[in-house]
Every structure is written in structure tokens, then in C-alpha cells.
Amino acid sequence: MTRPSQRPRPRSISTLMNSVPVSVALYMGIVGGIVWLAYTGAQNMGYNWQWYRIPQYFYSLTDDGFQWGEISIGLVKTLQLSLTAFVFATILGLIVALLRMSGLIIGKAVAIGFLEFIRNMPILVLLYLFYYVLGPIFDLNRYTASVLCLAVFHAALISEIFRAGIEAVPKGQWEGATSIGMSKGQAYRYIILPQSVKFMLPPMTGEVIHLIKSSAIVSVIAVAELTTIGRNIISDTYMSFEIWFTIAAVYMVVTLILSIGVSRLEKRYALQN
């Protein structure tokens, strides 16, 4: 008796929407729609486009040689600010996660209190708190206040990533570490944390991207970074559309490069394990 030929199942809508070509097409369609709406609105306003002036804000060639433009300098400042804040946020987030999982009543209470306070605090209000309240008390300049604000805000999110990654490690690993005489600190250092990396990489990537984007908030206290420099250029040239489109494109390129790089790192780490 012959079996009826099996027809291939049609791909589900969710699978189709998650495919790379469809995702890219949707993304480009949305971006294209936004650009078209902005262009149409600018044309109706009689806006005078000056795209030819944009390259000078990336670089210029003068009698003194090659010179970086203001947007390029602003991008470097943004990356420096974000990297510094991320390092502090990672350290603080790990401490908060370990306190919450320590089993100590005081440690757990401090960690939960910190998380609840930061989660319910808008980042703009937190920035004002660091700069206008704590700044005069502890003599914090704009840059330091910005780094601390971003670090504290994102530490609350990163601590949950650490906690989820640590709890994802099988309990048998704890038992194995204990059976060979390791202390809790040694188990964390040599067994648990290295194995939790593969669970933490994807959400940590998202958090890095989130931090870079949220760093634009420090422009409200005039910290020299990409958004602040963009606002300064607009105040001098009145090229609102060109500058904001360019700034948005720079942020998009940076986040895409980070996403692609970490995606490859995840695959390489998975193959090694």
C-alpha cells in the first residue's frame, strides 16, 4: 500500500515574519515611509535642502591635513560615555544580583529596594537628581553625573540579566562544585559565571544598544556627545532635517554593527561549547 505523498507544510506567519529577508524588507519599508513623510512635509514647508554640507561635519581636508568633523567627534564622545557607563553598570549590576541571591536578609532587602527605586524612576528625573542635587554636594561635573546616572539606571536592568543567567545554570553544577570542596565564591568564579555567559550574551547586547541610545538624554545638561553636537550644529545652520536624519543614521549604523558583531560572537561561543 503506497503512502500518500506528504506535502510540505506552509510556513506559519510568525516564522515568515521572523525570517531575515522579510524583517529587512519591513524595516526598510518603515524607514522609507518615515523618510518620505518627512520629505513631503519639508517640501510643503518650502524647506531648502542642503545635503551637500553634511560631509564637512564628518571630516574635512584643510591646509593642515585631515581633520575630523563635529559629528565624528560627537560619535567618539558618545561611545566613550557609553562604554564607561556600561563598565560601571556591569560591576554594580553584578553586585546587586549577587546580593539579591545571597540569601542574606539585609543584602536581599538592599538589592530589592535599589531595583524598585530605579525601575520606578524616569531616567530624566534620575539625571536631574545626580546633576542638580548630588552634583553640588559631591562636586560632580556634567560628565561624571551623566556616567553615574546611566550606570545606575542600567545596573538595575543588568542585574536582572545576571540573575537570570546564573539561575539558568543547572543546579548539578553547584552540587559538583561543592563536592570537590569549592567555596561559593570559587564556584561563582570558575563554574557558574563562565557557563552563564551564553545565556547572558543576547540580553546584554540589547542592553548595550539601549545604553547607547539612552545616552542621548545627557544632552539636556549640555554634555558634549552626538545629540548635543547635533543640536549645536542646527542652532548655527538651521539644517534641522539633514542633521537629525544624519544623527539617526549614525546611531542606526552603530547599533547594527554591534548587533552583527555580537551575533557572530554568540555563534562562535556556541560552537566552542
CSV table of N, CA, C and O in Angstrom, one decimal, residues 158-249:
chain,number,residue,atom,x,y,z
A,158,ILE,N,20.7,45.4,34.2
A,158,ILE,CA,21.8,44.4,34.0
A,158,ILE,C,21.8,43.3,35.2
A,158,ILE,O,22.1,42.2,35.0
A,159,SER,N,21.4,43.8,36.4
A,159,SER,CA,21.4,42.9,37.5
A,159,SER,C,20.4,41.7,37.3
A,159,SER,O,20.6,40.6,37.6
A,160,GLU,N,19.3,42.0,36.6
A,160,GLU,CA,18.3,41.0,36.3
A,160,GLU,C,18.8,40.1,35.2
A,160,GLU,O,18.5,38.9,35.2
A,161,ILE,N,19.6,40.6,34.3
A,161,ILE,CA,20.2,39.7,33.3
A,161,ILE,C,21.2,38.7,34.0
A,161,ILE,O,21.2,37.5,33.7
A,162,PHE,N,22.0,39.3,34.9
A,162,PHE,CA,22.9,38.4,35.6
A,162,PHE,C,22.2,37.3,36.4
A,162,PHE,O,22.5,36.2,36.4
A,163,ARG,N,21.1,37.8,37.1
A,163,ARG,CA,20.4,36.8,37.9
A,163,ARG,C,19.7,35.7,37.1
A,163,ARG,O,19.8,34.5,37.4
A,164,ALA,N,19.1,36.1,35.9
A,164,ALA,CA,18.5,35.1,35.1
A,164,ALA,C,19.6,34.2,34.5
A,164,ALA,O,19.3,33.0,34.4
A,165,GLY,N,20.7,34.7,34.1
A,165,GLY,CA,21.8,33.9,33.5
A,165,GLY,C,22.3,32.9,34.6
A,165,GLY,O,22.6,31.7,34.2
A,166,ILE,N,22.5,33.3,35.8
A,166,ILE,CA,23.0,32.5,36.9
A,166,ILE,C,22.0,31.4,37.2
A,166,ILE,O,22.4,30.2,37.4
A,167,GLU,N,20.8,31.7,37.3
A,167,GLU,CA,19.7,30.7,37.6
A,167,GLU,C,19.5,29.8,36.5
A,167,GLU,O,19.0,28.7,36.7
A,168,ALA,N,19.9,30.1,35.3
A,168,ALA,CA,19.8,29.2,34.1
A,168,ALA,C,20.8,28.1,34.1
A,168,ALA,O,20.6,27.0,33.5
A,169,VAL,N,21.9,28.2,34.9
A,169,VAL,CA,22.9,27.2,35.0
A,169,VAL,C,22.3,26.0,35.8
A,169,VAL,O,21.7,26.2,36.9
A,170,PRO,N,22.4,24.8,35.4
A,170,PRO,CA,21.8,23.6,36.1
A,170,PRO,C,22.3,23.5,37.5
A,170,PRO,O,23.5,23.8,37.8
A,171,LYS,N,21.5,23.1,38.4
A,171,LYS,CA,21.8,23.0,39.8
A,171,LYS,C,22.9,22.0,40.1
A,171,LYS,O,23.6,22.0,41.1
A,172,GLY,N,23.0,21.0,39.1
A,172,GLY,CA,24.0,20.0,39.3
A,172,GLY,C,25.4,20.6,39.2
A,172,GLY,O,26.4,20.0,39.8
A,173,GLN,N,25.6,21.7,38.6
A,173,GLN,CA,26.9,22.4,38.6
A,173,GLN,C,27.3,22.9,40.0
A,173,GLN,O,28.5,22.8,40.4
A,174,TRP,N,26.3,23.4,40.7
A,174,TRP,CA,26.6,23.8,42.1
A,174,TRP,C,27.0,22.6,42.9
A,174,TRP,O,27.9,22.7,43.7
A,175,GLU,N,26.2,21.5,42.8
A,175,GLU,CA,26.5,20.3,43.5
A,175,GLU,C,27.9,19.8,43.2
A,175,GLU,O,28.6,19.3,44.1
A,176,GLY,N,28.3,19.8,42.0
A,176,GLY,CA,29.6,19.3,41.6
A,176,GLY,C,30.7,20.2,42.2
A,176,GLY,O,31.7,19.7,42.6
A,177,ALA,N,30.5,21.5,42.2
A,177,ALA,CA,31.5,22.4,42.7
A,177,ALA,C,31.6,22.2,44.2
A,177,ALA,O,32.7,22.2,44.8
A,178,THR,N,30.5,22.0,44.9
A,178,THR,CA,30.5,21.7,46.3
A,178,THR,C,31.2,20.4,46.7
A,178,THR,O,32.0,20.3,47.7
A,179,SER,N,31.0,19.4,45.8
A,179,SER,CA,31.5,18.1,46.1
A,179,SER,C,33.1,18.0,46.0
A,179,SER,O,33.7,17.2,46.6
A,180,ILE,N,33.6,18.9,45.2
A,180,ILE,CA,35.1,19.0,45.1
A,180,ILE,C,35.7,20.0,46.1
A,180,ILE,O,36.9,20.3,45.9
A,181,GLY,N,34.9,20.5,47.0
A,181,GLY,CA,35.4,21.4,48.0
A,181,GLY,C,35.5,22.9,47.7
A,181,GLY,O,36.2,23.6,48.4
A,182,MET,N,34.9,23.3,46.6
A,182,MET,CA,34.9,24.7,46.3
A,182,MET,C,34.1,25.6,47.2
A,182,MET,O,33.0,25.1,47.6
A,183,SER,N,34.5,26.8,47.5
A,183,SER,CA,33.7,27.7,48.2
A,183,SER,C,32.7,28.3,47.3
A,183,SER,O,32.7,28.1,46.1
A,184,LYS,N,31.7,29.1,47.8
A,184,LYS,CA,30.7,29.7,47.0
A,184,LYS,C,31.3,30.7,46.0
A,184,LYS,O,30.9,30.8,44.9
A,185,GLY,N,32.3,31.4,46.5
A,185,GLY,CA,33.0,32.4,45.6
A,185,GLY,C,33.7,31.7,44.5
A,185,GLY,O,33.7,32.2,43.4
A,186,GLN,N,34.4,30.6,44.8
A,186,GLN,CA,35.1,29.9,43.8
A,186,GLN,C,34.2,29.3,42.8
A,186,GLN,O,34.4,29.2,41.6
A,187,ALA,N,33.0,28.8,43.3
A,187,ALA,CA,32.0,28.2,42.4
A,187,ALA,C,31.5,29.2,41.4
A,187,ALA,O,31.3,29.0,40.2
A,188,TYR,N,31.2,30.4,41.9
A,188,TYR,CA,30.8,31.5,41.0
A,188,TYR,C,31.9,31.9,40.0
A,188,TYR,O,31.6,32.0,38.8
A,189,ARG,N,33.1,32.0,40.4
A,189,ARG,CA,34.2,32.4,39.6
A,189,ARG,C,34.6,31.4,38.5
A,189,ARG,O,34.7,31.8,37.3
A,190,TYR,N,34.7,30.2,38.9
A,190,TYR,CA,35.2,29.2,37.9
A,190,TYR,C,34.2,28.3,37.3
A,190,TYR,O,34.4,27.7,36.2
A,191,ILE,N,33.0,28.2,37.8
A,191,ILE,CA,32.0,27.3,37.3
A,191,ILE,C,30.7,28.0,36.8
A,191,ILE,O,30.3,27.9,35.6
A,192,ILE,N,30.1,28.8,37.7
A,192,ILE,CA,28.8,29.3,37.3
A,192,ILE,C,28.8,30.5,36.3
A,192,ILE,O,28.1,30.5,35.3
A,193,LEU,N,29.6,31.5,36.7
A,193,LEU,CA,29.6,32.7,35.8
A,193,LEU,C,30.1,32.4,34.4
A,193,LEU,O,29.5,32.9,33.4
A,194,PRO,N,31.2,31.6,34.2
A,194,PRO,CA,31.6,31.2,32.8
A,194,PRO,C,30.5,30.5,32.0
A,194,PRO,O,30.3,30.7,30.8
A,195,GLN,N,29.7,29.6,32.7
A,195,GLN,CA,28.7,28.9,32.0
A,195,GLN,C,27.4,29.8,31.7
A,195,GLN,O,26.7,29.5,30.8
A,196,SER,N,27.3,30.8,32.5
A,196,SER,CA,26.1,31.7,32.3
A,196,SER,C,26.3,32.7,31.2
A,196,SER,O,25.3,33.4,30.8
A,197,VAL,N,27.5,32.8,30.7
A,197,VAL,CA,27.8,33.8,29.6
A,197,VAL,C,26.9,33.6,28.4
A,197,VAL,O,26.3,34.5,27.9
A,198,LYS,N,26.7,32.3,28.0
A,198,LYS,CA,25.9,32.0,26.8
A,198,LYS,C,24.4,32.4,27.0
A,198,LYS,O,23.7,32.7,26.0
A,199,PHE,N,24.0,32.4,28.2
A,199,PHE,CA,22.6,32.8,28.5
A,199,PHE,C,22.5,34.4,28.6
A,199,PHE,O,21.4,34.9,28.3
A,200,MET,N,23.6,35.0,28.9
A,200,MET,CA,23.5,36.5,29.1
A,200,MET,C,23.9,37.3,27.9
A,200,MET,O,23.5,38.5,27.8
A,201,LEU,N,24.5,36.7,26.9
A,201,LEU,CA,25.0,37.4,25.8
A,201,LEU,C,23.9,38.2,25.0
A,201,LEU,O,24.0,39.4,24.7
A,202,PRO,N,22.8,37.5,24.6
A,202,PRO,CA,21.8,38.2,23.9
A,202,PRO,C,21.1,39.4,24.6
A,202,PRO,O,21.1,40.5,24.0
A,203,PRO,N,20.7,39.2,25.9
A,203,PRO,CA,20.1,40.4,26.5
A,203,PRO,C,21.1,41.4,26.9
A,203,PRO,O,20.8,42.6,26.9
A,204,MET,N,22.4,41.1,27.1
A,204,MET,CA,23.4,42.1,27.3
A,204,MET,C,23.7,42.9,26.1
A,204,MET,O,23.9,44.1,26.2
A,205,THR,N,23.6,42.3,24.9
A,205,THR,CA,23.7,43.0,23.7
A,205,THR,C,22.6,44.1,23.6
A,205,THR,O,22.9,45.2,23.2
A,206,GLY,N,21.4,43.6,23.8
A,206,GLY,CA,20.3,44.6,23.8
A,206,GLY,C,20.5,45.7,24.8
A,206,GLY,O,20.2,46.9,24.5
A,207,GLU,N,21.1,45.4,25.9
A,207,GLU,CA,21.3,46.4,27.0
A,207,GLU,C,22.4,47.4,26.5
A,207,GLU,O,22.3,48.6,26.8
A,208,VAL,N,23.4,47.0,25.9
A,208,VAL,CA,24.5,47.9,25.3
A,208,VAL,C,23.8,48.8,24.3
A,208,VAL,O,24.1,50.0,24.4
A,209,ILE,N,23.0,48.3,23.4
A,209,ILE,CA,22.4,49.1,22.4
A,209,ILE,C,21.4,50.1,23.1
A,209,ILE,O,21.4,51.3,22.8
A,210,HIS,N,20.7,49.6,24.1
A,210,HIS,CA,19.8,50.5,24.9
A,210,HIS,C,20.6,51.6,25.5
A,210,HIS,O,20.1,52.8,25.6
A,211,LEU,N,21.7,51.3,26.1
A,211,LEU,CA,22.5,52.3,26.8
A,211,LEU,C,23.0,53.4,25.8
A,211,LEU,O,23.0,54.6,26.1
A,212,ILE,N,23.5,52.9,24.6
A,212,ILE,CA,24.0,53.9,23.7
A,212,ILE,C,22.9,54.9,23.2
A,212,ILE,O,23.1,56.1,23.1
A,213,LYS,N,21.7,54.3,23.0
A,213,LYS,CA,20.6,55.2,22.6
A,213,LYS,C,20.1,56.1,23.8
A,213,LYS,O,19.8,57.3,23.5
A,214,SER,N,20.1,55.6,25.0
A,214,SER,CA,19.6,56.4,26.1
A,214,SER,C,20.7,57.4,26.5
A,214,SER,O,20.4,58.4,27.3
A,215,SER,N,21.9,57.3,26.1
A,215,SER,CA,23.0,58.3,26.4
A,215,SER,C,22.6,59.6,25.8
A,215,SER,O,23.2,60.7,26.3
A,216,ALA,N,21.7,59.7,24.8
A,216,ALA,CA,21.3,61.0,24.2
A,216,ALA,C,20.6,61.9,25.2
A,216,ALA,O,20.6,63.1,25.1
A,217,ILE,N,20.1,61.3,26.3
A,217,ILE,CA,19.4,62.0,27.3
A,217,ILE,C,20.3,63.1,28.0
A,217,ILE,O,19.8,64.1,28.5
A,218,VAL,N,21.6,62.8,28.0
A,218,VAL,CA,22.5,63.7,28.7
A,218,VAL,C,22.7,65.0,28.0
A,218,VAL,O,23.3,66.0,28.5
A,219,SER,N,22.1,65.1,26.8
A,219,SER,CA,22.2,66.4,26.0
A,219,SER,C,21.4,67.5,26.8
A,219,SER,O,21.7,68.7,26.5
A,220,VAL,N,20.5,67.1,27.6
A,220,VAL,CA,19.7,68.1,28.3
A,220,VAL,C,20.5,68.9,29.3
A,220,VAL,O,20.1,70.0,29.8
A,221,ILE,N,21.7,68.4,29.8
A,221,ILE,CA,22.6,69.1,30.6
A,221,ILE,C,23.8,69.5,29.9
A,221,ILE,O,24.9,69.8,30.5
A,222,ALA,N,23.7,69.5,28.5
A,222,ALA,CA,24.8,70.0,27.6
A,222,ALA,C,26.1,69.3,27.7
A,222,ALA,O,27.2,69.9,27.6
A,223,VAL,N,26.1,68.0,27.9
A,223,VAL,CA,27.3,67.1,27.9
A,223,VAL,C,27.6,67.0,26.4
A,223,VAL,O,26.8,66.7,25.6
A,224,ALA,N,28.9,67.1,26.1
A,224,ALA,CA,29.3,67.1,24.7
A,224,ALA,C,29.3,65.6,24.2
A,224,ALA,O,30.2,64.8,24.5
A,225,GLU,N,28.2,65.3,23.5
A,225,GLU,CA,28.1,64.0,22.8
A,225,GLU,C,27.3,64.2,21.5
A,225,GLU,O,27.1,65.3,21.1
A,226,LEU,N,27.0,63.1,20.8
A,226,LEU,CA,26.5,63.2,19.5
A,226,LEU,C,25.2,64.0,19.4
A,226,LEU,O,25.1,64.9,18.5
A,227,THR,N,24.2,63.8,20.2
A,227,THR,CA,23.0,64.6,20.2
A,227,THR,C,23.2,66.1,20.5
A,227,THR,O,22.6,66.9,19.8
A,228,THR,N,24.0,66.3,21.5
A,228,THR,CA,24.3,67.7,21.8
A,228,THR,C,25.0,68.5,20.7
A,228,THR,O,24.6,69.6,20.4
A,229,ILE,N,26.0,67.8,20.1
A,229,ILE,CA,26.6,68.4,18.9
A,229,ILE,C,25.7,68.6,17.8
A,229,ILE,O,25.7,69.7,17.1
A,230,GLY,N,24.8,67.7,17.6
A,230,GLY,CA,23.8,67.9,16.5
A,230,GLY,C,22.9,69.1,16.8
A,230,GLY,O,22.6,69.9,15.8
A,231,ARG,N,22.5,69.3,18.0
A,231,ARG,CA,21.7,70.4,18.4
A,231,ARG,C,22.5,71.7,18.1
A,231,ARG,O,21.9,72.7,17.7
A,232,ASN,N,23.8,71.7,18.5
A,232,ASN,CA,24.6,72.9,18.3
A,232,ASN,C,24.7,73.2,16.8
A,232,ASN,O,24.7,74.4,16.4
A,233,ILE,N,24.9,72.2,16.0
A,233,ILE,CA,25.0,72.5,14.5
A,233,ILE,C,23.7,73.0,14.0
A,233,ILE,O,23.7,74.0,13.2
A,234,ILE,N,22.6,72.5,14.4
A,234,ILE,CA,21.3,73.0,14.0
A,234,ILE,C,21.1,74.5,14.4
A,234,ILE,O,20.6,75.3,13.6
A,235,SER,N,21.5,74.8,15.6
A,235,SER,CA,21.4,76.2,16.0
A,235,SER,C,22.2,77.2,15.2
A,235,SER,O,21.9,78.4,15.1
A,236,ASP,N,23.3,76.7,14.6
A,236,ASP,CA,24.2,77.5,13.8
A,236,ASP,C,23.8,77.5,12.3
A,236,ASP,O,24.0,78.5,11.6
A,237,THR,N,23.2,76.4,11.8
A,237,THR,CA,22.9,76.3,10.4
A,237,THR,C,21.5,76.2,10.0
A,237,THR,O,21.1,76.4,8.9
A,238,TYR,N,20.6,75.9,11.0
A,238,TYR,CA,19.1,75.7,10.8
A,238,TYR,C,18.9,74.5,9.8
A,238,TYR,O,17.8,74.5,9.2
A,239,MET,N,19.8,73.6,9.7
A,239,MET,CA,19.6,72.4,8.9
A,239,MET,C,18.9,71.3,9.7
A,239,MET,O,19.6,70.2,10.0
A,240,SER,N,17.7,71.5,10.2
A,240,SER,CA,17.1,70.5,11.1
A,240,SER,C,17.0,69.2,10.5
A,240,SER,O,17.4,68.2,11.1
A,241,PHE,N,16.4,69.1,9.3
A,241,PHE,CA,16.1,67.8,8.8
A,241,PHE,C,17.3,67.0,8.4
A,241,PHE,O,17.5,65.8,8.8
A,242,GLU,N,18.3,67.7,7.8
A,242,GLU,CA,19.5,67.0,7.4
A,242,GLU,C,20.3,66.5,8.6
A,242,GLU,O,20.8,65.3,8.6
A,243,ILE,N,20.4,67.3,9.6
A,243,ILE,CA,21.2,66.9,10.8
A,243,ILE,C,20.6,65.8,11.5
A,243,ILE,O,21.2,64.8,11.9
A,244,TRP,N,19.3,65.9,11.8
A,244,TRP,CA,18.6,64.8,12.6
A,244,TRP,C,18.6,63.5,11.8
A,244,TRP,O,18.7,62.5,12.4
A,245,PHE,N,18.4,63.6,10.5
A,245,PHE,CA,18.4,62.3,9.7
A,245,PHE,C,19.8,61.7,9.8
A,245,PHE,O,20.0,60.5,9.9
A,246,THR,N,20.8,62.6,9.7
A,246,THR,CA,22.2,62.1,9.8
A,246,THR,C,22.5,61.5,11.2
A,246,THR,O,23.1,60.4,11.3
A,247,ILE,N,22.1,62.2,12.2
A,247,ILE,CA,22.4,61.7,13.6
A,247,ILE,C,21.6,60.3,13.8
A,247,ILE,O,22.2,59.4,14.3
A,248,ALA,N,20.4,60.2,13.3
A,248,ALA,CA,19.7,59.0,13.4
A,248,ALA,C,20.3,57.9,12.6
A,248,ALA,O,20.4,56.7,13.1
A,249,ALA,N,20.9,58.2,11.5
A,249,ALA,CA,21.6,57.2,10.7
A,249,ALA,C,22.8,56.7,11.4
A,249,ALA,O,23.2,55.5,11.3
